[in-house]
Short mmCIF file of N, CA, C and O in Angstrom, two decimals:
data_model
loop_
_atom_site.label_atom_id
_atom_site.label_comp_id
_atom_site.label_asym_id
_atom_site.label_seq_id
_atom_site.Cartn_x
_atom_site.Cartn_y
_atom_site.Cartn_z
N UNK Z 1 29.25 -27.96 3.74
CA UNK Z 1 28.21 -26.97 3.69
C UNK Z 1 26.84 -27.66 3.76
O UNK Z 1 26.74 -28.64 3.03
N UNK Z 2 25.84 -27.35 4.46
CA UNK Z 2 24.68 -27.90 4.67
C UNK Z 2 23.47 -27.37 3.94
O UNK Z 2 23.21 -26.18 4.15
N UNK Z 3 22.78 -27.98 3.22
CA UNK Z 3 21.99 -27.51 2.14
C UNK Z 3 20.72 -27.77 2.89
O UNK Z 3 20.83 -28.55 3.84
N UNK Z 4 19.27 -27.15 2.59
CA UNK Z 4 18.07 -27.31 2.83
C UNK Z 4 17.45 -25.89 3.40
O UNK Z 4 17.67 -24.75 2.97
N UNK Z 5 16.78 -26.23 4.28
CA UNK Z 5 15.92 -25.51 4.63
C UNK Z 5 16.62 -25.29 6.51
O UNK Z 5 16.68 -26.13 7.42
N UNK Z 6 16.98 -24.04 6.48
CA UNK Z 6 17.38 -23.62 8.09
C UNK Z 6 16.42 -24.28 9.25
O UNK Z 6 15.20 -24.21 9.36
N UNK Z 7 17.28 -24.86 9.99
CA UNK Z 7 16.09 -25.13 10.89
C UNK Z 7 15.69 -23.88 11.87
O UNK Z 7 16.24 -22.79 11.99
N UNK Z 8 14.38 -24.48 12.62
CA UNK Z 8 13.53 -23.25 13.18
C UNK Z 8 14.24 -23.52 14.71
O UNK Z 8 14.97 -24.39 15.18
N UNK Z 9 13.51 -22.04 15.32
CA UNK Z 9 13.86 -22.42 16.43
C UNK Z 9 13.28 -22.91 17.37
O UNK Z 9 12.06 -22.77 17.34
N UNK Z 10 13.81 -23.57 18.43
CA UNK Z 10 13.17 -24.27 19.22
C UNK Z 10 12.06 -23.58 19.62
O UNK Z 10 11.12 -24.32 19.34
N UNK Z 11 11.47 -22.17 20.33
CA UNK Z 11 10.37 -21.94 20.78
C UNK Z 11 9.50 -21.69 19.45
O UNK Z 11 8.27 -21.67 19.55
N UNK Z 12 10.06 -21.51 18.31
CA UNK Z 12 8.74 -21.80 17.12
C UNK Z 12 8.14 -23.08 16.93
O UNK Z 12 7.10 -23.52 16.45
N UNK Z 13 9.27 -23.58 17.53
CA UNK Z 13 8.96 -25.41 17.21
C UNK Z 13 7.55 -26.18 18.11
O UNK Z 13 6.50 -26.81 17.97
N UNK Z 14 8.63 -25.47 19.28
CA UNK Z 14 7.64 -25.67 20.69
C UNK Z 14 5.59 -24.98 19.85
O UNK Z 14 4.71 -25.76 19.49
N UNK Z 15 5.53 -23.99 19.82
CA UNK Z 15 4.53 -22.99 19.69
C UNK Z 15 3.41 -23.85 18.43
O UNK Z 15 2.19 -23.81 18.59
N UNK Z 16 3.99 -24.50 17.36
CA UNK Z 16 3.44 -24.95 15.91
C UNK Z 16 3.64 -26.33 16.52
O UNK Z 16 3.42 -27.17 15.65
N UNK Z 17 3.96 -26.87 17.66
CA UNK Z 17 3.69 -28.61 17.97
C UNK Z 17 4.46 -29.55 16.75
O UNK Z 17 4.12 -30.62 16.25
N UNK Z 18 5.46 -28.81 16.52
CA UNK Z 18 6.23 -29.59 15.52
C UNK Z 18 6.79 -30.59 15.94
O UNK Z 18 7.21 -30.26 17.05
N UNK Z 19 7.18 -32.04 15.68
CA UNK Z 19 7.63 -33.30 16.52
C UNK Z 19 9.16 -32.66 15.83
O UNK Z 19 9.42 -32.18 14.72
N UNK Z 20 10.10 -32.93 17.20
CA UNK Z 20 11.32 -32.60 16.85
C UNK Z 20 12.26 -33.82 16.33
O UNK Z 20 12.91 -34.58 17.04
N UNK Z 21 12.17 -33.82 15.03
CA UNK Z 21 13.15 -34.94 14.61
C UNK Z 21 14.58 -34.82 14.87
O UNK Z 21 15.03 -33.81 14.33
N UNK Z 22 15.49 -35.54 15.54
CA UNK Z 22 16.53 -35.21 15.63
C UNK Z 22 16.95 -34.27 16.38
O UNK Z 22 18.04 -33.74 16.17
N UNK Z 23 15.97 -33.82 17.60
CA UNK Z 23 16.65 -33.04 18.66
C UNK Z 23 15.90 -31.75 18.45
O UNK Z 23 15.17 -31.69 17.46
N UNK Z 24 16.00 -30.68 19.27
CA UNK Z 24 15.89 -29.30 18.99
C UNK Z 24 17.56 -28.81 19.71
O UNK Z 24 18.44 -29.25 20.45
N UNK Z 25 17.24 -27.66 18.93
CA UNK Z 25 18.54 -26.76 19.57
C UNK Z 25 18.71 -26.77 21.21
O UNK Z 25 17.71 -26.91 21.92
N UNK Z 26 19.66 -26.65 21.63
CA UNK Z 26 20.31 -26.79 22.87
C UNK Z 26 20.32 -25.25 23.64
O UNK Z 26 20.26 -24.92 24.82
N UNK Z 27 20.40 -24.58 22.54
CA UNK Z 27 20.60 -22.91 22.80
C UNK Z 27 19.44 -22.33 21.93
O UNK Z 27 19.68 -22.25 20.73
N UNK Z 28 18.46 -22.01 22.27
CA UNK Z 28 17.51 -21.00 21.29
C UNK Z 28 17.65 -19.30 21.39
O UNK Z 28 16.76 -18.76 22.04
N UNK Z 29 18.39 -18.68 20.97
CA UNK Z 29 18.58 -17.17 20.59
C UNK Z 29 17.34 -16.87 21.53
O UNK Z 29 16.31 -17.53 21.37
N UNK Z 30 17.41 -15.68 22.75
CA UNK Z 30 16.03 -15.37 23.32
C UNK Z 30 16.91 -14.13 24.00
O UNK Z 30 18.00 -14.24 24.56
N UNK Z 31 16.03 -12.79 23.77
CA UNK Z 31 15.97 -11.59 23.95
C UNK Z 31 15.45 -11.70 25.53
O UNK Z 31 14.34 -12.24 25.54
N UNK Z 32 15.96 -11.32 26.99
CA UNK Z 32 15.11 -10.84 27.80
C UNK Z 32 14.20 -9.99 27.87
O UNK Z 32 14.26 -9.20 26.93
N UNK Z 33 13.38 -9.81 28.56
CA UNK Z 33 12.61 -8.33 28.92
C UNK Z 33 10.81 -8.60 28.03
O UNK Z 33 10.43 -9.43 27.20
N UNK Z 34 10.28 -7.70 28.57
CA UNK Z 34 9.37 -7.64 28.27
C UNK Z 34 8.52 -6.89 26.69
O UNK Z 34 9.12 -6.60 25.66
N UNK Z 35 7.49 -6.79 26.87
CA UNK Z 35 6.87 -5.97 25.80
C UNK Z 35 7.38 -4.50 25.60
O UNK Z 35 7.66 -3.71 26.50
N UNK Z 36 7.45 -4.27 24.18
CA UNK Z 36 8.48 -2.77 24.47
C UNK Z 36 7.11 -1.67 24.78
O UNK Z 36 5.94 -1.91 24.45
N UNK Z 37 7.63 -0.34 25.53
CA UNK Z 37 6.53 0.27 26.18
C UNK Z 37 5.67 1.28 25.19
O UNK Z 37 6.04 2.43 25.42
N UNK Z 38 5.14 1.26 24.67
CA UNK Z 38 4.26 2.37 23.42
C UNK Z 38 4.59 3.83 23.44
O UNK Z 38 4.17 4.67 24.24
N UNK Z 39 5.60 4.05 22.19
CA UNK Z 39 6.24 5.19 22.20
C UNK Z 39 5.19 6.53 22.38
O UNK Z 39 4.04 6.40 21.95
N UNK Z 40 5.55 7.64 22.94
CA UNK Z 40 4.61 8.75 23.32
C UNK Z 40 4.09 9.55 21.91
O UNK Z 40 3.07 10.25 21.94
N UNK Z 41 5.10 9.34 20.39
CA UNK Z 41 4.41 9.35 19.59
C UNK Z 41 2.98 8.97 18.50
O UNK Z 41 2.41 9.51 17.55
N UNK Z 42 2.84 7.85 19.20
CA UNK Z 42 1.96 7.28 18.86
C UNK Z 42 0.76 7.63 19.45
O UNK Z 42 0.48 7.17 20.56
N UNK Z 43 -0.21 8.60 18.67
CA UNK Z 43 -1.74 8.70 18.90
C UNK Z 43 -2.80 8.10 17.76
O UNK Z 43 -2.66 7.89 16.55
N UNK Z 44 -3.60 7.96 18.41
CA UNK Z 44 -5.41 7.51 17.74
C UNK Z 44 -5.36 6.15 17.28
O UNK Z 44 -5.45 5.16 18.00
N UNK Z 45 -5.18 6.16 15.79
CA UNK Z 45 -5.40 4.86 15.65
C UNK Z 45 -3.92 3.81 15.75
O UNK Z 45 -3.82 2.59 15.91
N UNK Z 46 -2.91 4.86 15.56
CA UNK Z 46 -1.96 4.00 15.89
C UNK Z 46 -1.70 3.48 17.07
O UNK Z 46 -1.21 2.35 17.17
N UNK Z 47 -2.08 4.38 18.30
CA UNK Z 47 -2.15 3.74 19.80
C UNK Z 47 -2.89 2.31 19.70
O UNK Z 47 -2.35 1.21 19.79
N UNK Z 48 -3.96 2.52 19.55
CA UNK Z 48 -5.20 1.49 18.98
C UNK Z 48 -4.68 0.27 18.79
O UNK Z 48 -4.97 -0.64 19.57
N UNK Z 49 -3.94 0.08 17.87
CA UNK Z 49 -3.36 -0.95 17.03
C UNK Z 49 -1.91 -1.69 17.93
O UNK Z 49 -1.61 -2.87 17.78
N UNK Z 50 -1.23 -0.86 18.76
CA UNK Z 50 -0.21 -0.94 19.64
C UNK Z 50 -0.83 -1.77 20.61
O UNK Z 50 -0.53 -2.93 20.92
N UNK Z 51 -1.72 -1.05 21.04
CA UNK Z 51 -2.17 -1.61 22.40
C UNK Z 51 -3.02 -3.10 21.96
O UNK Z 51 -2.99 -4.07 22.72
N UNK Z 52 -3.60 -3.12 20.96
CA UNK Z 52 -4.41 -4.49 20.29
C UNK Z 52 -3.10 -5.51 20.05
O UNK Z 52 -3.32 -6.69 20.35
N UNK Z 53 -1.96 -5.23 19.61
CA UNK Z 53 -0.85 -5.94 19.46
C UNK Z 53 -0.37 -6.53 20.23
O UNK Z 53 -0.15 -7.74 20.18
N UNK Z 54 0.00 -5.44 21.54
CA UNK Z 54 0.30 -5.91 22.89
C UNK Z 54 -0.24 -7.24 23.31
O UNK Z 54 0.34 -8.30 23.53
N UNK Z 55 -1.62 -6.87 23.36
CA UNK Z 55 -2.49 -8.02 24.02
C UNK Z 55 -2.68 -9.50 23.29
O UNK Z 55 -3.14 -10.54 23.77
N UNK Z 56 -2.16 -9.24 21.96
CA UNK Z 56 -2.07 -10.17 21.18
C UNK Z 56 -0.59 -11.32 21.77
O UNK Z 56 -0.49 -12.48 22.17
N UNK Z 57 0.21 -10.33 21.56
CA UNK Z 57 1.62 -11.07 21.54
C UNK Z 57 2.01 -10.53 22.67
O UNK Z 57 3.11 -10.00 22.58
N UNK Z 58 1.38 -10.45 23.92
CA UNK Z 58 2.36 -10.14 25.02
C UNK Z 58 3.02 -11.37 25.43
O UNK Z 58 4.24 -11.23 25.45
N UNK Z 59 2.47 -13.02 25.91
CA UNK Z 59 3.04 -13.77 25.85
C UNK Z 59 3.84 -14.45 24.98
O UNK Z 59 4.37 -15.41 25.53
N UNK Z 60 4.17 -14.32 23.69
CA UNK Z 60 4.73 -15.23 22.66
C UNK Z 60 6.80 -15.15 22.63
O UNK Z 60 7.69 -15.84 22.12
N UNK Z 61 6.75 -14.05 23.38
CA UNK Z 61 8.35 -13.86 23.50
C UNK Z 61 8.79 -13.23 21.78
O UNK Z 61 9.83 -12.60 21.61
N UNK Z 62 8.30 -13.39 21.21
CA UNK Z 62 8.86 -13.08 19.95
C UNK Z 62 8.92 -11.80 19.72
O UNK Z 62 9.71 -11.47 18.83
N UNK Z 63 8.06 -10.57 20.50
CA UNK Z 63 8.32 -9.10 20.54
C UNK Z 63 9.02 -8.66 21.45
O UNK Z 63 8.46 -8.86 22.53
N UNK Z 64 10.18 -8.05 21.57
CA UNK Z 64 11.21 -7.43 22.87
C UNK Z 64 11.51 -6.24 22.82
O UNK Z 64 11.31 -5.68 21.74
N UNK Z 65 11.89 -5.72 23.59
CA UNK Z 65 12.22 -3.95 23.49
C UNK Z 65 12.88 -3.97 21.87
O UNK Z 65 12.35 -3.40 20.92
N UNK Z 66 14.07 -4.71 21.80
CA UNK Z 66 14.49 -4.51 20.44
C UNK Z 66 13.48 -4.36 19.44
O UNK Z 66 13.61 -3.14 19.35
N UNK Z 67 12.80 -4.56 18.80
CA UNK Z 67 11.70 -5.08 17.76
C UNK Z 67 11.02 -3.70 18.16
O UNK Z 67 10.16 -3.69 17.28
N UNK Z 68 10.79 -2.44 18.92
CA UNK Z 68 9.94 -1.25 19.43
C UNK Z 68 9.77 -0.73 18.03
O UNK Z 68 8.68 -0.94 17.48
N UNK Z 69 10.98 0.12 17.20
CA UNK Z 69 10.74 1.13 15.96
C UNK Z 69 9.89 -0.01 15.06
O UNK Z 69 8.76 0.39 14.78
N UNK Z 70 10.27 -1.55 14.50
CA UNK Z 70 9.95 -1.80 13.96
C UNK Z 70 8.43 -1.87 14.32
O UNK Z 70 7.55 -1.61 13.50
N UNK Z 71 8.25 -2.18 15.38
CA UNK Z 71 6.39 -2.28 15.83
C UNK Z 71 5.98 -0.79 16.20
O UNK Z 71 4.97 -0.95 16.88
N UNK Z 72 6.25 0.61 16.11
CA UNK Z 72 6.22 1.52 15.57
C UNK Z 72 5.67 1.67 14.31
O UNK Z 72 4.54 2.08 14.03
N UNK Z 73 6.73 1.23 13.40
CA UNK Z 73 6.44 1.71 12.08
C UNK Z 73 5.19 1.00 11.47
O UNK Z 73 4.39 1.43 10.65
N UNK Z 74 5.24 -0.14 12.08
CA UNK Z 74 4.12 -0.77 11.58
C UNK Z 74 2.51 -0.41 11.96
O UNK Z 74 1.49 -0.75 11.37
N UNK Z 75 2.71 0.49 13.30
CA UNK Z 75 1.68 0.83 13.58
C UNK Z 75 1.07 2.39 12.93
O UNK Z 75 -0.10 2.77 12.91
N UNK Z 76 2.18 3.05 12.47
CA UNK Z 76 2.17 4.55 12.39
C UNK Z 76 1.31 4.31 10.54
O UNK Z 76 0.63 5.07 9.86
N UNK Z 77 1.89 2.65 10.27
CA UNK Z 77 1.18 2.51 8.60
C UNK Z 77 0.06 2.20 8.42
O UNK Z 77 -0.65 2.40 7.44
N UNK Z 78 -0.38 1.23 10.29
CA UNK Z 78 -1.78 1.11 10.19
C UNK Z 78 -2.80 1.95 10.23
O UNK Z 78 -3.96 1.77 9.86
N UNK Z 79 -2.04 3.40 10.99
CA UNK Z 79 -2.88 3.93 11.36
C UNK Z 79 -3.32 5.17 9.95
O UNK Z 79 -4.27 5.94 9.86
N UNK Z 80 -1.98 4.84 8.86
CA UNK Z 80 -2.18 5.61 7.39
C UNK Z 80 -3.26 4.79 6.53
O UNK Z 80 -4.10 5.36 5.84
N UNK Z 81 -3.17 3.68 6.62
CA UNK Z 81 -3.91 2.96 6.04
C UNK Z 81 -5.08 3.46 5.98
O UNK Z 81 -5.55 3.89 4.93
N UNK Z 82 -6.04 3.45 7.74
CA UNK Z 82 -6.79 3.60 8.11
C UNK Z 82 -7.69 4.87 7.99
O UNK Z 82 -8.89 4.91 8.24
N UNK Z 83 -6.83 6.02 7.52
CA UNK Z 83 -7.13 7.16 7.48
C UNK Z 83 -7.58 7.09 5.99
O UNK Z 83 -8.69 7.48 5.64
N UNK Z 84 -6.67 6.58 5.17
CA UNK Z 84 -6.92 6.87 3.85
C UNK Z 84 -8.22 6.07 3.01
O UNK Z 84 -8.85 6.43 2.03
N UNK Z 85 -8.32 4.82 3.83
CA UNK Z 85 -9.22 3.92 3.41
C UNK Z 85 -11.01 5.04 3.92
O UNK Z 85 -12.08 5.18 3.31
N UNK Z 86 -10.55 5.54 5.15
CA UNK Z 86 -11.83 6.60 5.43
C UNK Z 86 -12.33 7.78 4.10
O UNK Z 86 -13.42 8.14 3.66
N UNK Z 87 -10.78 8.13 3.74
CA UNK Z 87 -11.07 9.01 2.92
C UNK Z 87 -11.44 8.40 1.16
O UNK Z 87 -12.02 9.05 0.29
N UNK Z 88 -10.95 7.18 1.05
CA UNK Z 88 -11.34 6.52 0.17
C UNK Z 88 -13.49 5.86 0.03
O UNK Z 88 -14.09 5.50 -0.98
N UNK Z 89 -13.79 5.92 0.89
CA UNK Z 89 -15.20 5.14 1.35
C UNK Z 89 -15.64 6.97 1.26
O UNK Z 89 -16.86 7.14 1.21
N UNK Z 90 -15.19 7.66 1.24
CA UNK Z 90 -15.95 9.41 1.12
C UNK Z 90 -16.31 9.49 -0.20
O UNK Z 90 -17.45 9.59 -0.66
N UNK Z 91 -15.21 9.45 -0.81
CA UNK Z 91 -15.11 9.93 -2.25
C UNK Z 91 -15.04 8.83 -3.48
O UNK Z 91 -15.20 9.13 -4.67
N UNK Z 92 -14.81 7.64 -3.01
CA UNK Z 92 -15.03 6.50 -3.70
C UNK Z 92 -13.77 6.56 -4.40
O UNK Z 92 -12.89 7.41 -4.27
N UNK Z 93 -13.80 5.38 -5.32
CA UNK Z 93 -12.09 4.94 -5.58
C UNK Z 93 -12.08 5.81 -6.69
O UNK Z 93 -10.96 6.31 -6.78
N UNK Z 94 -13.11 6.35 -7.90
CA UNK Z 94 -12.52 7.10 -9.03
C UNK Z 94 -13.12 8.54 -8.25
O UNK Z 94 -14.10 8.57 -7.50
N UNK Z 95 -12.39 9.51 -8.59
CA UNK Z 95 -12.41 11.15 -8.44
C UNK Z 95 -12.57 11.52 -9.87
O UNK Z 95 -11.95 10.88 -10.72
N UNK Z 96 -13.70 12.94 -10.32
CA UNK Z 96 -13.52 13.75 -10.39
C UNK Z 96 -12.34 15.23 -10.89
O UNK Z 96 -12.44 16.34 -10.37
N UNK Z 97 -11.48 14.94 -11.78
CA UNK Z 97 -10.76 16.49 -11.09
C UNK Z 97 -10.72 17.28 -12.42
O UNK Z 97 -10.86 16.70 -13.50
N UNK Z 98 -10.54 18.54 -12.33
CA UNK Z 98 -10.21 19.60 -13.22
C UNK Z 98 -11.27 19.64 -13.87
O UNK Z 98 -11.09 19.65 -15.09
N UNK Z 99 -12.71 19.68 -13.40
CA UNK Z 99 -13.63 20.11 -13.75
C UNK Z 99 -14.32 21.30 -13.26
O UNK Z 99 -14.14 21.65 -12.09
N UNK Z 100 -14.97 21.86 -13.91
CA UNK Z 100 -16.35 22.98 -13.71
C UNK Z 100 -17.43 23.28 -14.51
O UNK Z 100 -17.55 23.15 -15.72
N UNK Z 101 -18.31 23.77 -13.57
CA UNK Z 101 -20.17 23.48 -13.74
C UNK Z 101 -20.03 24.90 -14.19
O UNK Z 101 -19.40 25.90 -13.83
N UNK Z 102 -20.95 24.54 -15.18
CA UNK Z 102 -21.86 25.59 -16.06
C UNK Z 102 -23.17 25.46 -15.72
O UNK Z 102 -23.77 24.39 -15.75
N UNK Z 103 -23.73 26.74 -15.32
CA UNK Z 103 -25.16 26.51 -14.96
C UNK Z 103 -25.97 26.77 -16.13
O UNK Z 103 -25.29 27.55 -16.79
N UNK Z 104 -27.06 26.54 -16.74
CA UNK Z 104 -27.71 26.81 -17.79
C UNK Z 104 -28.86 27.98 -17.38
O UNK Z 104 -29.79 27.50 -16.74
N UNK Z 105 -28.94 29.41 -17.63
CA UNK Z 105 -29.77 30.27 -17.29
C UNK Z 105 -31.36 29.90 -17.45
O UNK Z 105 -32.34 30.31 -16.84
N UNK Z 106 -31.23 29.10 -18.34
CA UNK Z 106 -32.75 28.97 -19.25
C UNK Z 106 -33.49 27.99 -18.42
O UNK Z 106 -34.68 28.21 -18.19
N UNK Z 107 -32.77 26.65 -17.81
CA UNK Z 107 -33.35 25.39 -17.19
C UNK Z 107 -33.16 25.38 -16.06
O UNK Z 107 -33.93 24.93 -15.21
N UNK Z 108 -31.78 26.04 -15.82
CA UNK Z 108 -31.21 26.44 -14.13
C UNK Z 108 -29.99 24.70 -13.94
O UNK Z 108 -29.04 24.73 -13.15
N UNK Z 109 -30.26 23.58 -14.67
CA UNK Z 109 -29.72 22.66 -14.72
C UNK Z 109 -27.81 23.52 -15.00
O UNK Z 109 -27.33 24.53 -15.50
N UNK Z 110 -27.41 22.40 -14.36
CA UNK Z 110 -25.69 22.40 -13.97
C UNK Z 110 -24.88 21.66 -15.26
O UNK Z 110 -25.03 20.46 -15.00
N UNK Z 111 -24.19 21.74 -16.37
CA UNK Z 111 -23.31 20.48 -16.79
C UNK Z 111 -21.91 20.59 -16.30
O UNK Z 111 -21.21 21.46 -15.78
N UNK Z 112 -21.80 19.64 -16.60
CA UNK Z 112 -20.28 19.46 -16.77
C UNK Z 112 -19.17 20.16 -17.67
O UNK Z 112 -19.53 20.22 -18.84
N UNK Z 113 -18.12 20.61 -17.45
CA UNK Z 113 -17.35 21.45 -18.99
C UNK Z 113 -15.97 20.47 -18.26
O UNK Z 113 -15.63 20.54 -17.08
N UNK Z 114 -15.51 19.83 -19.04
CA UNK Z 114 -14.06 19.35 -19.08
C UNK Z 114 -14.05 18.55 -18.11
O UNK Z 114 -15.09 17.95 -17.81
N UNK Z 115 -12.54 18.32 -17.19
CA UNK Z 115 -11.88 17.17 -16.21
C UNK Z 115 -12.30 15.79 -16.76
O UNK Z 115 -12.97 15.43 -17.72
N UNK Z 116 -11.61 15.16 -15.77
CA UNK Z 116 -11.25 13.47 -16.38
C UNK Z 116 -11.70 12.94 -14.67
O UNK Z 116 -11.34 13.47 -13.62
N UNK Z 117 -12.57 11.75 -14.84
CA UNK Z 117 -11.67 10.53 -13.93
C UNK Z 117 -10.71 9.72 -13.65
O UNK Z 117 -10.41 8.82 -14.43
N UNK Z 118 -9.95 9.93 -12.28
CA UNK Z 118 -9.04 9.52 -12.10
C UNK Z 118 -9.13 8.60 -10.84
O UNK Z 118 -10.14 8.75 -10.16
N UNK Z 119 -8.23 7.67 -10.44
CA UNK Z 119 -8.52 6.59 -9.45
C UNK Z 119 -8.05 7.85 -8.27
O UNK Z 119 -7.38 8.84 -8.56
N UNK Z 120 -8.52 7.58 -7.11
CA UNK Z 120 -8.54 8.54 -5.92
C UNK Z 120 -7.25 8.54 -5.46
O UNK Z 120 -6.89 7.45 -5.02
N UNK Z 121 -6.29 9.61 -5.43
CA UNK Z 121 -5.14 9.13 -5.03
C UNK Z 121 -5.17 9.06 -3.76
O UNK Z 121 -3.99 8.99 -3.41
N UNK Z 122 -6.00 9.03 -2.66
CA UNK Z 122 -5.83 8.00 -1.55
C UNK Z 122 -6.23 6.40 -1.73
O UNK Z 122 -6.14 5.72 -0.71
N UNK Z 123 -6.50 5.97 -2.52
CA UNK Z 123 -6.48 4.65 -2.80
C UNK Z 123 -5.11 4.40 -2.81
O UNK Z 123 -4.72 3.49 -2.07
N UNK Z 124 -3.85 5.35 -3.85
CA UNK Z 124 -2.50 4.79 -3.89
C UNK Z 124 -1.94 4.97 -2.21
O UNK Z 124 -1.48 4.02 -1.58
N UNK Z 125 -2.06 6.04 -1.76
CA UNK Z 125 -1.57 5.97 -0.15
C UNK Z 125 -2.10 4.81 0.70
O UNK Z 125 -1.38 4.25 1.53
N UNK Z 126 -3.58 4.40 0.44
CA UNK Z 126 -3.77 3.02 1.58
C UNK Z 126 -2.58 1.97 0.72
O UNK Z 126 -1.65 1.55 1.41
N UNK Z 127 -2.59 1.70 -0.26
CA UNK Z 127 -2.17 0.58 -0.89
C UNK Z 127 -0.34 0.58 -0.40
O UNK Z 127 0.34 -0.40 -0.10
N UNK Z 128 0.05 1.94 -0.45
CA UNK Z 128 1.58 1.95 -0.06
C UNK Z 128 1.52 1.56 1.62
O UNK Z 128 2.46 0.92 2.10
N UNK Z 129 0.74 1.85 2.21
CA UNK Z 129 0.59 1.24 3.78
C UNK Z 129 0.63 0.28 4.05
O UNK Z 129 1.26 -0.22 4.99
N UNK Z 130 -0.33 -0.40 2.98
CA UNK Z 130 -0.67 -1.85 3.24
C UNK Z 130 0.77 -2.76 2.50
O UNK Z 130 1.09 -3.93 2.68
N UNK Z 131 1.37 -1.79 1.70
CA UNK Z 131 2.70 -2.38 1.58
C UNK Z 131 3.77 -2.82 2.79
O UNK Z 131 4.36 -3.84 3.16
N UNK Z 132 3.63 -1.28 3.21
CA UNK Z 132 4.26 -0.87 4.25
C UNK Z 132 4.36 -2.32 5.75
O UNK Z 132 5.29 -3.01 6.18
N UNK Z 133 3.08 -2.24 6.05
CA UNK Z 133 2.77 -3.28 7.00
C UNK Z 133 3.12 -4.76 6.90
O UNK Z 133 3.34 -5.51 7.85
N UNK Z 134 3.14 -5.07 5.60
CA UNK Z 134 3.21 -6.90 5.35
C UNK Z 134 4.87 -6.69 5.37
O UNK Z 134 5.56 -7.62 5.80
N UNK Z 135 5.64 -5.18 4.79
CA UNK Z 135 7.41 -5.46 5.24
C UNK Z 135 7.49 -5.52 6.21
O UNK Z 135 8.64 -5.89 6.45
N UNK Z 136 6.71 -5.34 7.48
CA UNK Z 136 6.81 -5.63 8.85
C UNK Z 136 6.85 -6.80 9.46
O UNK Z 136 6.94 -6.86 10.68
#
């Protein structure tokens, strides 16, 4: 049984200029075909992020039709992220809730009667995205 650390594969090896001690693989695992094509579900910012990907890693071989849902999902989280972080920069990270204004007849001034601050629950939705994306 061989203990350590798996070796990589040859085109990672190739890519990071690693000096190959002892040979590289003879056979490196390699998917044909090209970049997978950007599913018709994908609009706004998730297109965005697809198409920025593309251009990133169209040469590296490491994305293939296989790998499509997973570069999907990853895009459909960027594009949750993105939404929520908008709605987070609106309303700021603590909210507001279960409150109401009393107007004062006498001064015309507004207070406050009751509710609590609470952290914005789109702060927890970007943060599950940004989960979302690094399992990618």
């Amino acid at each position: 049984m061989k203990r350590g650390r798996k070796n990589l594969p040859s085109g990672i090896k190739e890519l990071l200029g690693t000096p190959a001690r002892g040979g590289t693989c003879a056979v490196s695992p390699r998917i044909a075909g090209s970049f997978p094509t950007c599913p018709r579900e994908l609009a706004g910012d998730a297109r965005r992020e697809w198409n920025r990907l593309r251009k990133v890693l169209r040469g590296t071989q490491f994305i293939t039709p296989a790998d499509r849902g997973a570069l999907m999902g990853y895009c459909l989280a960027f594009a949750r992220m993105v939404e929520a972080e908008a709605h987070v920069a609106k309303k700021g990270l603590i909210v507001l809730v279960g409150a109401t204004w009393k107007k004062d007849k006498n001064t015309g001034k507004s207070t406050r009667v009751g509710g609590s601050l609470v952290q914005n629950p789109w702060l927890a939705v970007s943060n599950r995205a940004m989960d979302q994306m690094r399992k990618f």
